[in-house]
Short mmCIF file of C-alpha atoms in Angstrom, two decimals:
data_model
loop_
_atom_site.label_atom_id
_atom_site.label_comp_id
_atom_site.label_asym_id
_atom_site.label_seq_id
_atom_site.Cartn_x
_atom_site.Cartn_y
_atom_site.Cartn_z
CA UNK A 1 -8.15 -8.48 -24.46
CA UNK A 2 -11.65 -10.22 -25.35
CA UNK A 3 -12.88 -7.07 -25.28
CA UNK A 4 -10.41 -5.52 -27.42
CA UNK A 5 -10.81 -8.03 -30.00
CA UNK A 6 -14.58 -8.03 -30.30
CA UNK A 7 -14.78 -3.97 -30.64
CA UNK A 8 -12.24 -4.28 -33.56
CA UNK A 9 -14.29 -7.25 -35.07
CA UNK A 10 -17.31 -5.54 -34.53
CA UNK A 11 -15.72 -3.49 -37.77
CA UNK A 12 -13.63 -4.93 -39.63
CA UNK A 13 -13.76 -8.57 -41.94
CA UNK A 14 -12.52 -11.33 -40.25
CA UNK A 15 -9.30 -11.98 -42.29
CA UNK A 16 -8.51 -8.14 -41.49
CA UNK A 17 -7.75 -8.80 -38.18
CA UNK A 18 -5.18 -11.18 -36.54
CA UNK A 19 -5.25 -12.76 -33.11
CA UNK A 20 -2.98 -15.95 -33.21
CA UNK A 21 -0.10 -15.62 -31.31
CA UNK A 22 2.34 -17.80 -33.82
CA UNK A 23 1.27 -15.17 -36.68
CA UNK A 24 1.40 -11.64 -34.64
CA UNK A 25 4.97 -12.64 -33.70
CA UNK A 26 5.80 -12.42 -37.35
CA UNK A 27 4.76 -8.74 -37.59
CA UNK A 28 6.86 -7.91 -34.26
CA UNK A 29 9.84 -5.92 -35.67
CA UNK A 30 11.03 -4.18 -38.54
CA UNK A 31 14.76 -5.26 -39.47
CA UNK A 32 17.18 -2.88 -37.09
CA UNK A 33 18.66 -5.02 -34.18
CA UNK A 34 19.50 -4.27 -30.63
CA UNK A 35 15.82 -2.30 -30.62
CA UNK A 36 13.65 -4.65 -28.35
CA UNK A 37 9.77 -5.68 -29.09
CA UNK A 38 6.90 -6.85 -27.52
CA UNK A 39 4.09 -9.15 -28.02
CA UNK A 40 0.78 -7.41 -30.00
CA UNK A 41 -2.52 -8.17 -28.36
CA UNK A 42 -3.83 -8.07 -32.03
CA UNK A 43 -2.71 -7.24 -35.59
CA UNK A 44 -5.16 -5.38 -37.50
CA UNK A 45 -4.62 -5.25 -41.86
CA UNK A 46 -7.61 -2.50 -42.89
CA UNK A 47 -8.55 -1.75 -46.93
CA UNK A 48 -10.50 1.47 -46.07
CA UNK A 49 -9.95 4.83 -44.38
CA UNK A 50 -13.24 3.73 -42.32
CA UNK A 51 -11.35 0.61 -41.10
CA UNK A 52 -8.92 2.92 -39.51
CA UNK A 53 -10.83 4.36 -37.70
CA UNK A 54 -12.36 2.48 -36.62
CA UNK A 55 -9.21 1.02 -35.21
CA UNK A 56 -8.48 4.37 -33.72
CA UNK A 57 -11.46 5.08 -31.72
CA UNK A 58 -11.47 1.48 -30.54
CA UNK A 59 -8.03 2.05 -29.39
CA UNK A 60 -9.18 5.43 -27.94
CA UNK A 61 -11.52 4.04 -26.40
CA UNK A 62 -9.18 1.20 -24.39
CA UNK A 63 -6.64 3.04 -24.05
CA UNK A 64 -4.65 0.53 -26.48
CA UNK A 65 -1.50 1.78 -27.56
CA UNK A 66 -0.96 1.21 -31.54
CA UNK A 67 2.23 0.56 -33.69
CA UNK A 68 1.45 1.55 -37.21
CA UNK A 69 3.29 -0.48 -39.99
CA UNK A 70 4.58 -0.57 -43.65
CA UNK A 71 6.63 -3.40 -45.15
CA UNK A 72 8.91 -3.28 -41.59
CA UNK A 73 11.88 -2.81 -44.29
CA UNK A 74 13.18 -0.22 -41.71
CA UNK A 75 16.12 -0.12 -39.70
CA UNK A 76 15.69 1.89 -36.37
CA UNK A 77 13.09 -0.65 -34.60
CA UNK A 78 10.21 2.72 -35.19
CA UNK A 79 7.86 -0.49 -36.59
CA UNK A 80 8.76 -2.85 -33.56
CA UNK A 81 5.63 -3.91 -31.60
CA UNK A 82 4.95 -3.29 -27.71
CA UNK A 83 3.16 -5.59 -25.05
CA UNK A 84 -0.47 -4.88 -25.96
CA UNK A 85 -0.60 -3.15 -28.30
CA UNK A 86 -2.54 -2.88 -31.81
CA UNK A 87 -0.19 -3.71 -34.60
CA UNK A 88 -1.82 -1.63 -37.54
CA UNK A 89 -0.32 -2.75 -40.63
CA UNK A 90 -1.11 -0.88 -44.06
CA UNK A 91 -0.14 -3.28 -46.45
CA UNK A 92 -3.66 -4.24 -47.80
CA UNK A 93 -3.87 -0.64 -48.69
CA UNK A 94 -2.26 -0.60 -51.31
CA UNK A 95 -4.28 1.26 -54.42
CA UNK A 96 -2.88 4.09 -57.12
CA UNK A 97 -5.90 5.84 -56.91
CA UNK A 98 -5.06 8.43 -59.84
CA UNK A 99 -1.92 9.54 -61.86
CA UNK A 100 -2.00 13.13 -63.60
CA UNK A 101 0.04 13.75 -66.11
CA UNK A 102 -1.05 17.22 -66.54
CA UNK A 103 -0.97 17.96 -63.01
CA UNK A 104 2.17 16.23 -62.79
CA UNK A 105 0.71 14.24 -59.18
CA UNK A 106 -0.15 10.55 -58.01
CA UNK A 107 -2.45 9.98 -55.71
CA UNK A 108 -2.31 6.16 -53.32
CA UNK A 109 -2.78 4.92 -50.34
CA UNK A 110 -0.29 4.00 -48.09
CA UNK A 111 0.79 0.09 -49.11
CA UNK A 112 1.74 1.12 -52.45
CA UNK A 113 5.44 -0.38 -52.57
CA UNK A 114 7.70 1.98 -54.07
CA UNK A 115 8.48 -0.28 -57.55
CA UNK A 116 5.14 -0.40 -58.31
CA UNK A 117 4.37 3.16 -58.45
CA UNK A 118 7.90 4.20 -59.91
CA UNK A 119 6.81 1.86 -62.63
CA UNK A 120 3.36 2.68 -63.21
CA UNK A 121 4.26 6.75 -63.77
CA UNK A 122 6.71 5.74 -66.04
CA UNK A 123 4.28 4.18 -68.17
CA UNK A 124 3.01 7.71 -68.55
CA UNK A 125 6.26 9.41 -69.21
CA UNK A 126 6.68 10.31 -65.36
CA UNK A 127 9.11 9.72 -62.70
CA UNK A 128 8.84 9.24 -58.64
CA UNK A 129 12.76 10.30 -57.82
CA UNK A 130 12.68 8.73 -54.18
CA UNK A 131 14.20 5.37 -54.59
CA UNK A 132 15.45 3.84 -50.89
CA UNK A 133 17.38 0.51 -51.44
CA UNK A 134 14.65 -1.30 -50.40
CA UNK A 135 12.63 -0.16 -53.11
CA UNK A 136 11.07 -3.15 -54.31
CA UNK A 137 9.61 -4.01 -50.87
CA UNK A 138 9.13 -0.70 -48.63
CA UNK A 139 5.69 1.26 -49.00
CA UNK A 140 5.10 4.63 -49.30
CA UNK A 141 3.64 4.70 -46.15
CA UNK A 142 6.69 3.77 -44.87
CA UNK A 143 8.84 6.16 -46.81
CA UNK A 144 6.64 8.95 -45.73
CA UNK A 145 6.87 8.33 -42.07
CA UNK A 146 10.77 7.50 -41.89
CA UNK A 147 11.44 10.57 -44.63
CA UNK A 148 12.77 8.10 -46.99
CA UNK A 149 16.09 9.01 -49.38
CA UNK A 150 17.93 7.06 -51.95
CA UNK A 151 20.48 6.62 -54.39
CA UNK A 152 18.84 9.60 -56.83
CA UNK A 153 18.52 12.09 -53.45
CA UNK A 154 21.91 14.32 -54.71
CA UNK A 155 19.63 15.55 -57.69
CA UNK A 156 16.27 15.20 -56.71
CA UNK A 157 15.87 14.96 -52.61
CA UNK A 158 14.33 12.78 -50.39
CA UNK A 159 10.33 11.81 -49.59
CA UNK A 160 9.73 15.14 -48.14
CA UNK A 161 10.22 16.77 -51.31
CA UNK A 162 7.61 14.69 -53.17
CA UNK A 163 4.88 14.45 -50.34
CA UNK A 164 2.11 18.01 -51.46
CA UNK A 165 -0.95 16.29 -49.20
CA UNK A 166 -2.35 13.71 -47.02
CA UNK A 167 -5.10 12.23 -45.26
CA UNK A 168 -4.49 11.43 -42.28
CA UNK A 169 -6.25 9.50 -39.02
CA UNK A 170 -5.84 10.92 -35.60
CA UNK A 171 -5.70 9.13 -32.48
CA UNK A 172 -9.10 9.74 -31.99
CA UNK A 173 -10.32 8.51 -35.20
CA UNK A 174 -11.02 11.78 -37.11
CA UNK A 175 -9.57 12.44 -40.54
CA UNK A 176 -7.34 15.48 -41.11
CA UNK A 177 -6.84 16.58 -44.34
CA UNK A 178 -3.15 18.03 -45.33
CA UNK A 179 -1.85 19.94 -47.65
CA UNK A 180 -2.34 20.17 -51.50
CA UNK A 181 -2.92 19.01 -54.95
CA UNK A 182 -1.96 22.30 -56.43
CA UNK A 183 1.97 23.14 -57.82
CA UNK A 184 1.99 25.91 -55.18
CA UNK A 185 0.57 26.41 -51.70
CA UNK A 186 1.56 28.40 -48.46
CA UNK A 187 -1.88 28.06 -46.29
CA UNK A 188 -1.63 27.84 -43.17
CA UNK A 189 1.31 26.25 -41.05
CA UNK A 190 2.70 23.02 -43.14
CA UNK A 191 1.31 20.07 -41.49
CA UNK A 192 1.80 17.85 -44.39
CA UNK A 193 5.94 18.12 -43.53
CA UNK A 194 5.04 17.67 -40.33
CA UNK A 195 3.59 14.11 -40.72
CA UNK A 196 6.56 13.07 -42.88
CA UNK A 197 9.24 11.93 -40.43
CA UNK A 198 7.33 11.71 -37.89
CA UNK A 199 7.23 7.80 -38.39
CA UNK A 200 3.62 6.90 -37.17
CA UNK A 201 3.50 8.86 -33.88
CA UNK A 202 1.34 12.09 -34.93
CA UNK A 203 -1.96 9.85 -37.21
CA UNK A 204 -2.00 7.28 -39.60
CA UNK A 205 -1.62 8.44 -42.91
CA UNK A 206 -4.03 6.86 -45.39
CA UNK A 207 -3.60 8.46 -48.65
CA UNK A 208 -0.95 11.05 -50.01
CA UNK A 209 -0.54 13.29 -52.88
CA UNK A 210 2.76 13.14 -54.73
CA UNK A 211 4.84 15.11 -56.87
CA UNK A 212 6.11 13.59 -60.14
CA UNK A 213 8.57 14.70 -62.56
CA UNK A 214 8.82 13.80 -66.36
CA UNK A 215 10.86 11.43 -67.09
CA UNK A 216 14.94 12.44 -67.41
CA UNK A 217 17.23 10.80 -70.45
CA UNK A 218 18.46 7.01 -69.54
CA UNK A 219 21.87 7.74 -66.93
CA UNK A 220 25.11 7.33 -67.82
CA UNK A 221 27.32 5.80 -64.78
CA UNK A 222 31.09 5.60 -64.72
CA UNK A 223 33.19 3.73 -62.08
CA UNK A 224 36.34 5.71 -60.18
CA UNK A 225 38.60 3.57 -57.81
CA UNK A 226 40.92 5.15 -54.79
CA UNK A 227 43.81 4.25 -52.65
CA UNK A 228 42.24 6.09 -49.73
CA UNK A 229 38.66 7.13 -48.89
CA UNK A 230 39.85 10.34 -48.47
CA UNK A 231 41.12 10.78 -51.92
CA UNK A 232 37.34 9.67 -52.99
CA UNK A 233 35.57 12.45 -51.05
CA UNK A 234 38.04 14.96 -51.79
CA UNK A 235 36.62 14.37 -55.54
CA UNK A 236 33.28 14.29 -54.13
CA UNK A 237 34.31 17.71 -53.14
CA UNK A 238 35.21 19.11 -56.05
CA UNK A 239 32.54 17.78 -58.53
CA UNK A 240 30.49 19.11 -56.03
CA UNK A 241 31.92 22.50 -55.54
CA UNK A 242 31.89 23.40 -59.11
CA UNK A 243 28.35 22.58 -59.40
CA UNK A 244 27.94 19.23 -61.07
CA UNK A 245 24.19 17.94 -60.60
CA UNK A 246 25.20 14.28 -60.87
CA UNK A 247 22.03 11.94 -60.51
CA UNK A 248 24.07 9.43 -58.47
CA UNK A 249 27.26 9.90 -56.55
CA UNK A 250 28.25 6.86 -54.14
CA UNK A 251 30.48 5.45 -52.49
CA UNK A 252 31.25 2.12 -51.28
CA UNK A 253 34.67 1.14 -49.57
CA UNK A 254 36.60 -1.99 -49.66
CA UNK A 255 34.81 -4.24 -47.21
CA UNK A 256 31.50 -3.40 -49.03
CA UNK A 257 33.07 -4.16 -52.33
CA UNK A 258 34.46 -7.32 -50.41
CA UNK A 259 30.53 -8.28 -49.56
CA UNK A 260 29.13 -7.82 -52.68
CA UNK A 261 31.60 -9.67 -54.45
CA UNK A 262 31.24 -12.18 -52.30
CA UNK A 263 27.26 -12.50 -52.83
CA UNK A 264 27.17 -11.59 -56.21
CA UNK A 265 29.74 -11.85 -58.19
CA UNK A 266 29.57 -8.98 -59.56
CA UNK A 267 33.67 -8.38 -59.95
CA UNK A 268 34.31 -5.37 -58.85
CA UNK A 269 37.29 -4.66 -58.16
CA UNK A 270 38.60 -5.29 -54.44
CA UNK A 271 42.40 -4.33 -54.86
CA UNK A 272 40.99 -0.60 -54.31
CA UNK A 273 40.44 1.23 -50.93
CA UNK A 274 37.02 3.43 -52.19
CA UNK A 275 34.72 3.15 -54.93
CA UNK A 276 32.80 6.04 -56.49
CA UNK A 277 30.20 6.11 -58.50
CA UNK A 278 28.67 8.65 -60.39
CA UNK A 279 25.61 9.07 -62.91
CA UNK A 280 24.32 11.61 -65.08
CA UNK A 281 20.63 11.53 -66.31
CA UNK A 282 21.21 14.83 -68.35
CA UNK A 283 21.21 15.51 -72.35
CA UNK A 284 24.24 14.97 -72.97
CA UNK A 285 25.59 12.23 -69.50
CA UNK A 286 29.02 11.15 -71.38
CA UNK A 287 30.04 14.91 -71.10
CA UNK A 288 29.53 15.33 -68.03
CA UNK A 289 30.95 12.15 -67.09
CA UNK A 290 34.49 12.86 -68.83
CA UNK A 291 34.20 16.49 -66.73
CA UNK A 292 33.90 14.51 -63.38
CA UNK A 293 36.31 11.17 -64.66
CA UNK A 294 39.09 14.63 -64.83
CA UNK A 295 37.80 15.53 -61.04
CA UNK A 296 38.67 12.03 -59.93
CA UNK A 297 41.65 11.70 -61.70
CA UNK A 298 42.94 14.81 -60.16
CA UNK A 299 42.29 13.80 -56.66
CA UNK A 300 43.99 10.32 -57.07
CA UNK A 301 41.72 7.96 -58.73
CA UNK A 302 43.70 5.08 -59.63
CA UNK A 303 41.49 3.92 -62.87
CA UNK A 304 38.06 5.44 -63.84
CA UNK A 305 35.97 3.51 -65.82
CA UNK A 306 32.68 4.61 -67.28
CA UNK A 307 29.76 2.70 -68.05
CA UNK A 308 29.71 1.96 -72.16
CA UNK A 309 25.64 2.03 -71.76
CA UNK A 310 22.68 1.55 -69.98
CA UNK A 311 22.62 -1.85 -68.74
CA UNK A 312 26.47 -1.52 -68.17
CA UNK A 313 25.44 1.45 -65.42
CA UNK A 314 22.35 -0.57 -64.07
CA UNK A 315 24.69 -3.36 -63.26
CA UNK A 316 27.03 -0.25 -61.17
CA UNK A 317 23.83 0.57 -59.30
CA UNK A 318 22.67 -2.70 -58.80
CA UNK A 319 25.88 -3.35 -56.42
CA UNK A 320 25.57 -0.66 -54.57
CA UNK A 321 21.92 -1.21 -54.02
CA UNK A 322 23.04 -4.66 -52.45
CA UNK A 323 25.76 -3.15 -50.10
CA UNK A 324 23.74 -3.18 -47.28
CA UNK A 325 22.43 -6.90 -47.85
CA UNK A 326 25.87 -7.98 -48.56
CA UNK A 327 27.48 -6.74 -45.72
CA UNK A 328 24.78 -8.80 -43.71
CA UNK A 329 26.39 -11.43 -44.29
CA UNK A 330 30.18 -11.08 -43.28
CA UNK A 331 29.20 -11.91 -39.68
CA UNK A 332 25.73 -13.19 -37.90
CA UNK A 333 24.36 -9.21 -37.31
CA UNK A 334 25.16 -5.73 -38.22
CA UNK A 335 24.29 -2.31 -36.73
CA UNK A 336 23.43 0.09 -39.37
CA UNK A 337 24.04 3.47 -39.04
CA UNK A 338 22.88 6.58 -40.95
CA UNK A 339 25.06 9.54 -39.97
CA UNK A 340 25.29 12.79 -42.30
CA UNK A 341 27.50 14.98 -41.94
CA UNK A 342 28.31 18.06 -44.33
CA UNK A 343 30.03 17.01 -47.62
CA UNK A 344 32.88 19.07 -46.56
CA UNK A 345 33.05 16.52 -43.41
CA UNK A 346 32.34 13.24 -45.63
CA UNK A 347 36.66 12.24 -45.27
CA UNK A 348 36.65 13.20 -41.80
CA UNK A 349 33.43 11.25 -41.03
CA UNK A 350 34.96 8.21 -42.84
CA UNK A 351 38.24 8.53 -41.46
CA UNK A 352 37.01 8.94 -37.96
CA UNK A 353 34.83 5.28 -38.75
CA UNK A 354 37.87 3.56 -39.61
CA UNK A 355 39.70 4.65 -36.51
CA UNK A 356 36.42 3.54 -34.64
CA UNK A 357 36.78 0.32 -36.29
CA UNK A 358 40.32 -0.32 -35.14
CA UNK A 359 39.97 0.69 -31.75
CA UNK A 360 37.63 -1.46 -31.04
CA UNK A 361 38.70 -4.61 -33.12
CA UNK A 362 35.75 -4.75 -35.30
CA UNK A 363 34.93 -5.26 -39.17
CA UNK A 364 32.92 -2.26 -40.07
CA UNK A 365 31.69 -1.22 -43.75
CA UNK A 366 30.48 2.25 -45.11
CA UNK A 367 28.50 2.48 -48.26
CA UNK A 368 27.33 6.31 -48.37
CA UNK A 369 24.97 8.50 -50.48
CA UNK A 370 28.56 10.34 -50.94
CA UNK A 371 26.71 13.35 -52.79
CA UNK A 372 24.82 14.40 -49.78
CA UNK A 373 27.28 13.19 -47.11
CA UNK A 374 25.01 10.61 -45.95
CA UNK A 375 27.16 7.74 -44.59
CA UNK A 376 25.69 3.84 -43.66
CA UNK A 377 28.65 2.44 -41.71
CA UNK A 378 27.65 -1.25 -41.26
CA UNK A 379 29.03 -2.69 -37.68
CA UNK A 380 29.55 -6.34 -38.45
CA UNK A 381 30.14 -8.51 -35.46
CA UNK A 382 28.69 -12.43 -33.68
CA UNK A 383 25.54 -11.54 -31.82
CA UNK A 384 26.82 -14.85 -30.10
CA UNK A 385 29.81 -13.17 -28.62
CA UNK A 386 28.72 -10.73 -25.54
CA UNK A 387 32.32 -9.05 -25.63
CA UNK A 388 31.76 -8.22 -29.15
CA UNK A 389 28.41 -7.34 -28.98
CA UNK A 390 29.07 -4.93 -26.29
CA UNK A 391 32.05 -3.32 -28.85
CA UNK A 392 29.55 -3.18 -31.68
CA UNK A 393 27.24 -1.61 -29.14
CA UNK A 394 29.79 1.29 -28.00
CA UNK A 395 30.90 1.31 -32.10
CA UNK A 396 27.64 2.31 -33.08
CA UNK A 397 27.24 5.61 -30.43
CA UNK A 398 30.99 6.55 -31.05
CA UNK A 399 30.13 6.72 -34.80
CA UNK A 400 26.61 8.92 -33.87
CA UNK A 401 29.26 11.11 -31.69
CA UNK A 402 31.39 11.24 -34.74
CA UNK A 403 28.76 12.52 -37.02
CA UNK A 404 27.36 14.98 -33.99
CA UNK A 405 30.81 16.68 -33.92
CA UNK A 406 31.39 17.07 -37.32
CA UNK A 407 28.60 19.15 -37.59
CA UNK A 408 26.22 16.24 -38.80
CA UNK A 409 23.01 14.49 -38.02
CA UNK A 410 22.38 11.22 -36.52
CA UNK A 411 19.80 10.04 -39.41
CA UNK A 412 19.65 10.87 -42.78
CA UNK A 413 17.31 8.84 -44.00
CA UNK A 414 16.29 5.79 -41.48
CA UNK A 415 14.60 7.46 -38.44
CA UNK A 416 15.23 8.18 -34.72
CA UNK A 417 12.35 4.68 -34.12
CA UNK A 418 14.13 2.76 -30.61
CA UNK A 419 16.86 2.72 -31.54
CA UNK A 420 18.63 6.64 -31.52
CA UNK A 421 15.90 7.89 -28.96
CA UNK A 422 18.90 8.92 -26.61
CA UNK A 423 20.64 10.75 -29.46
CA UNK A 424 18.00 12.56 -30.64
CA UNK A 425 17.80 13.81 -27.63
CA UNK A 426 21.29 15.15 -27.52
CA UNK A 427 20.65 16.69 -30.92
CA UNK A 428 18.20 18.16 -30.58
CA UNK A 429 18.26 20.06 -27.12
CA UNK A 430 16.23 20.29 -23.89
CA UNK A 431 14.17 23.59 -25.68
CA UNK A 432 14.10 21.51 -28.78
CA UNK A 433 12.50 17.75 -26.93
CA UNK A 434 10.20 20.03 -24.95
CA UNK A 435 9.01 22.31 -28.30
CA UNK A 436 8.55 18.32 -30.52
CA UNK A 437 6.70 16.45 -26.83
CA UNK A 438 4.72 19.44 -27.32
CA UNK A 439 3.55 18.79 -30.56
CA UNK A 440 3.59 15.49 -29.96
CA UNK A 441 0.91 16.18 -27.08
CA UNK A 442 -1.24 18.03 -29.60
CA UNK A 443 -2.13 15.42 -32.09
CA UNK A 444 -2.00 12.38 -29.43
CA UNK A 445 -3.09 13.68 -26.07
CA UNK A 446 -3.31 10.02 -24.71
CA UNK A 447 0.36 8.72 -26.13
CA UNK A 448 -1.28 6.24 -28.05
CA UNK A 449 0.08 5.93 -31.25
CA UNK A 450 3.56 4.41 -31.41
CA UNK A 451 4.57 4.71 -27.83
CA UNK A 452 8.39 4.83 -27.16
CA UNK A 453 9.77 5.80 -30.28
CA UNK A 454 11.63 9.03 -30.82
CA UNK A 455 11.28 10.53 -27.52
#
């Protein structure tokens, strides 16, 4: 390890680089449980591209495996460290290097946290869609390598849509160039989608190219409460089906509404079953929110209540951007999981977590990005309690098997990380793992960068 630690010295500034034990334990794990993490020999915090690779041919030439890291906001363990290895964290790189209105781009490095640069584009009339709930604290970085989505994904998609370029360091310290700057581009194979998702185990990205968008009206958000979570995404269904483009359309059920009373006190009201929100960001949003209140009304909503103004349908998004906090709290840990199905699936996947639930004598809550049929059903239970521990455990896959049947996906949004390695497996196929180790092999011939995630 001495010898490790005086290559990476040998380029970097000393507070770039990390060797107490006390302090690398802090940068250990990102914030999914039952994903396991070892002990870094050394966390590394670089400014510059050169810094990186530096890292990467010192770990090239040790052998040293390396975890890459963003804000460790994410929730399949893909950030967790392993015995020995570099922790490379990308927080210190954290520049908007350019914003174009014209060309309609940003340009930053990876630490940029996701507030910051929404915020700075709208200062020029511009808007970065992908909003995670985490938003004020996750990186781009981070969002690029987990394929972040959001609350705003129905309209406007996830990361993946947004990401035109990158540079990016390989394993063995070169730097590969991605992609675009341009509004079109179809050279060559698309290696710039490749990197996103891929959550650290292909290079380090150190710079990306972004799409922007002008800036749409102010939303308008209304409120529609249900007896049943199946009368909710039956409306989902039909706003849907006759071709609404809400900008947000959630849903949170009664134990989420439960938490984030209980946190907040927000008041929202806990008598109902399912809560649906919608949002319109279009000319004219209190339109198009009477056309959908009608939708919900015909499939059972029990009151719908729209915002009277802007702050009014902040506060509505505001609670369901603290569902997944909130629900943190009802016992001492949570699995989260990200299953999407097809919206046509969203009752059955819901209806299928409840019976989950009650089978196996647990408290489990499901916010969901309801317009893309992306479901986070929280598993509450005592990490204190083995018995329940082990339920939560077998919870957690039946939900993935769920989602898997119903024609689904066992992440949306979150990442495969340590945590679904055995289900992506089964979704993807023995001709499917082979074709991804493959590429996998390609850009990291030594297994080096994020060992024992995803496969």
């Amino acid at each position: 390890m001495d010898d490790l630690l005086e290559r990476l010295r040998a380029g970097l500034p000393p507070e770039a680089l990390i060797s107490d034990p006390d302090i690398m334990a802090s940068y250990a794990r990102d914030m999914a449980g039952f994903c396991e993490a070892g002990a870094p020999a050394a966390v590394v915090l670089p400014r510059t591209t050169e810094q990186v690779q530096h890292i990467m041919r010192t770990a090239t030439a040790l052998r040293t495996p390396v975890v890459p890291q963003g804000a460790r906001t994410g929730l399949s363990g893909a950030a967790n460290a392993s015995d020995g290895c570099i922790v490379l964290s990308l927080v210190k790189m954290d520049r908007i290097l350019e914003i174009s209105p014209v060309d309609r781009i940003a340009v930053v490095e990876p630490g940029v946290v996701n507030a910051v640069l929404s915020r700075a584009v709208a200062e020029k009339g511009l808007y970065y869609p992908p909003d995670p709930s985490s938003w004020e604290t996750c990186t781009i970085g981070g969002n690029i390598g987990t394929a972040s989505g959001g609350l705003c994904c129905v309209k406007y998609g996830v990361t993946a849509e947004y990401v035109l370029g990158l540079e990016v360091v390989l394993a063995d310290g070169r730097l590969l160039g991605t992609g675009r700057r341009t509004a079109k581009g179809v050279a060559g194979y698309d290696l710039t989608r490749l990197f996103v998702g891929s959550e650290g185990s292909l290079g380090i990205v150190v710079k990306a190219v972004l799409a922007l968008k002008p800036t749409p009206p102010q939303q308008l958000a209304l409120a529609a409460e249900f007896a049943s979570a199946a009368e909710a995404c039956d409306a989902v269904c039909r706003i849907m089906e006759l071709g609404h483009t809400p900008s947000l359309l959630e849903l949170m059920d009664r134990t989420t509404i439960q938490a984030v009373n209980r946190m907040s006190r927000m008041g929202l009201p806990e008598t109902t079953e399912a809560l649906l929100l919608a949002a319109f960001d279009t000319p004219d949003p209190a339109a198009d929110l009477a056309a959908v209140g009608a939708l919900c009304t015909a499939a059972g909503a029990t009151d719908v209540v729209p915002a009277g103004d802007a702050a009014e349908s902040e506060l509505l998004l505001q609670a369901r951007r603290l569902s997944l906090v909130a629900l943190e709290t009802v016992k001492s840990a949570t699995m989260i999981d990200d299953v999407c199905v097809p919206r046509s699936q969203l009752g059955a996947m819901l209806e299928g977590t409840a019976a989950i639930a009650a089978k196996h004598d647990l408290t489990i809550g499901v916010c969901a990005h309801a317009g893309d049929g992306n479901t986070h059903p929280v598993v509450c239970f005592d990490q204190d309690d083995a018995e329940e521990s082990r339920r939560a455990r077998e919870s957690f896959d039946e939900i993935m098997a769920l989602g898997l049947e119903l024609g689904g996906t066992i992440t949306g949004e979150h990442g495969v990380g340590v945590l679904k390695k055995e289900w992506l497996a089964r979704e993807l196929g023995p001709v499917g793992l082979e074709m991804q180790r493959g590429v996998k092999q390609a850009f990291d011939p030594l297994g080096l960068l994020n060992p024992g995630k995803l496969f």
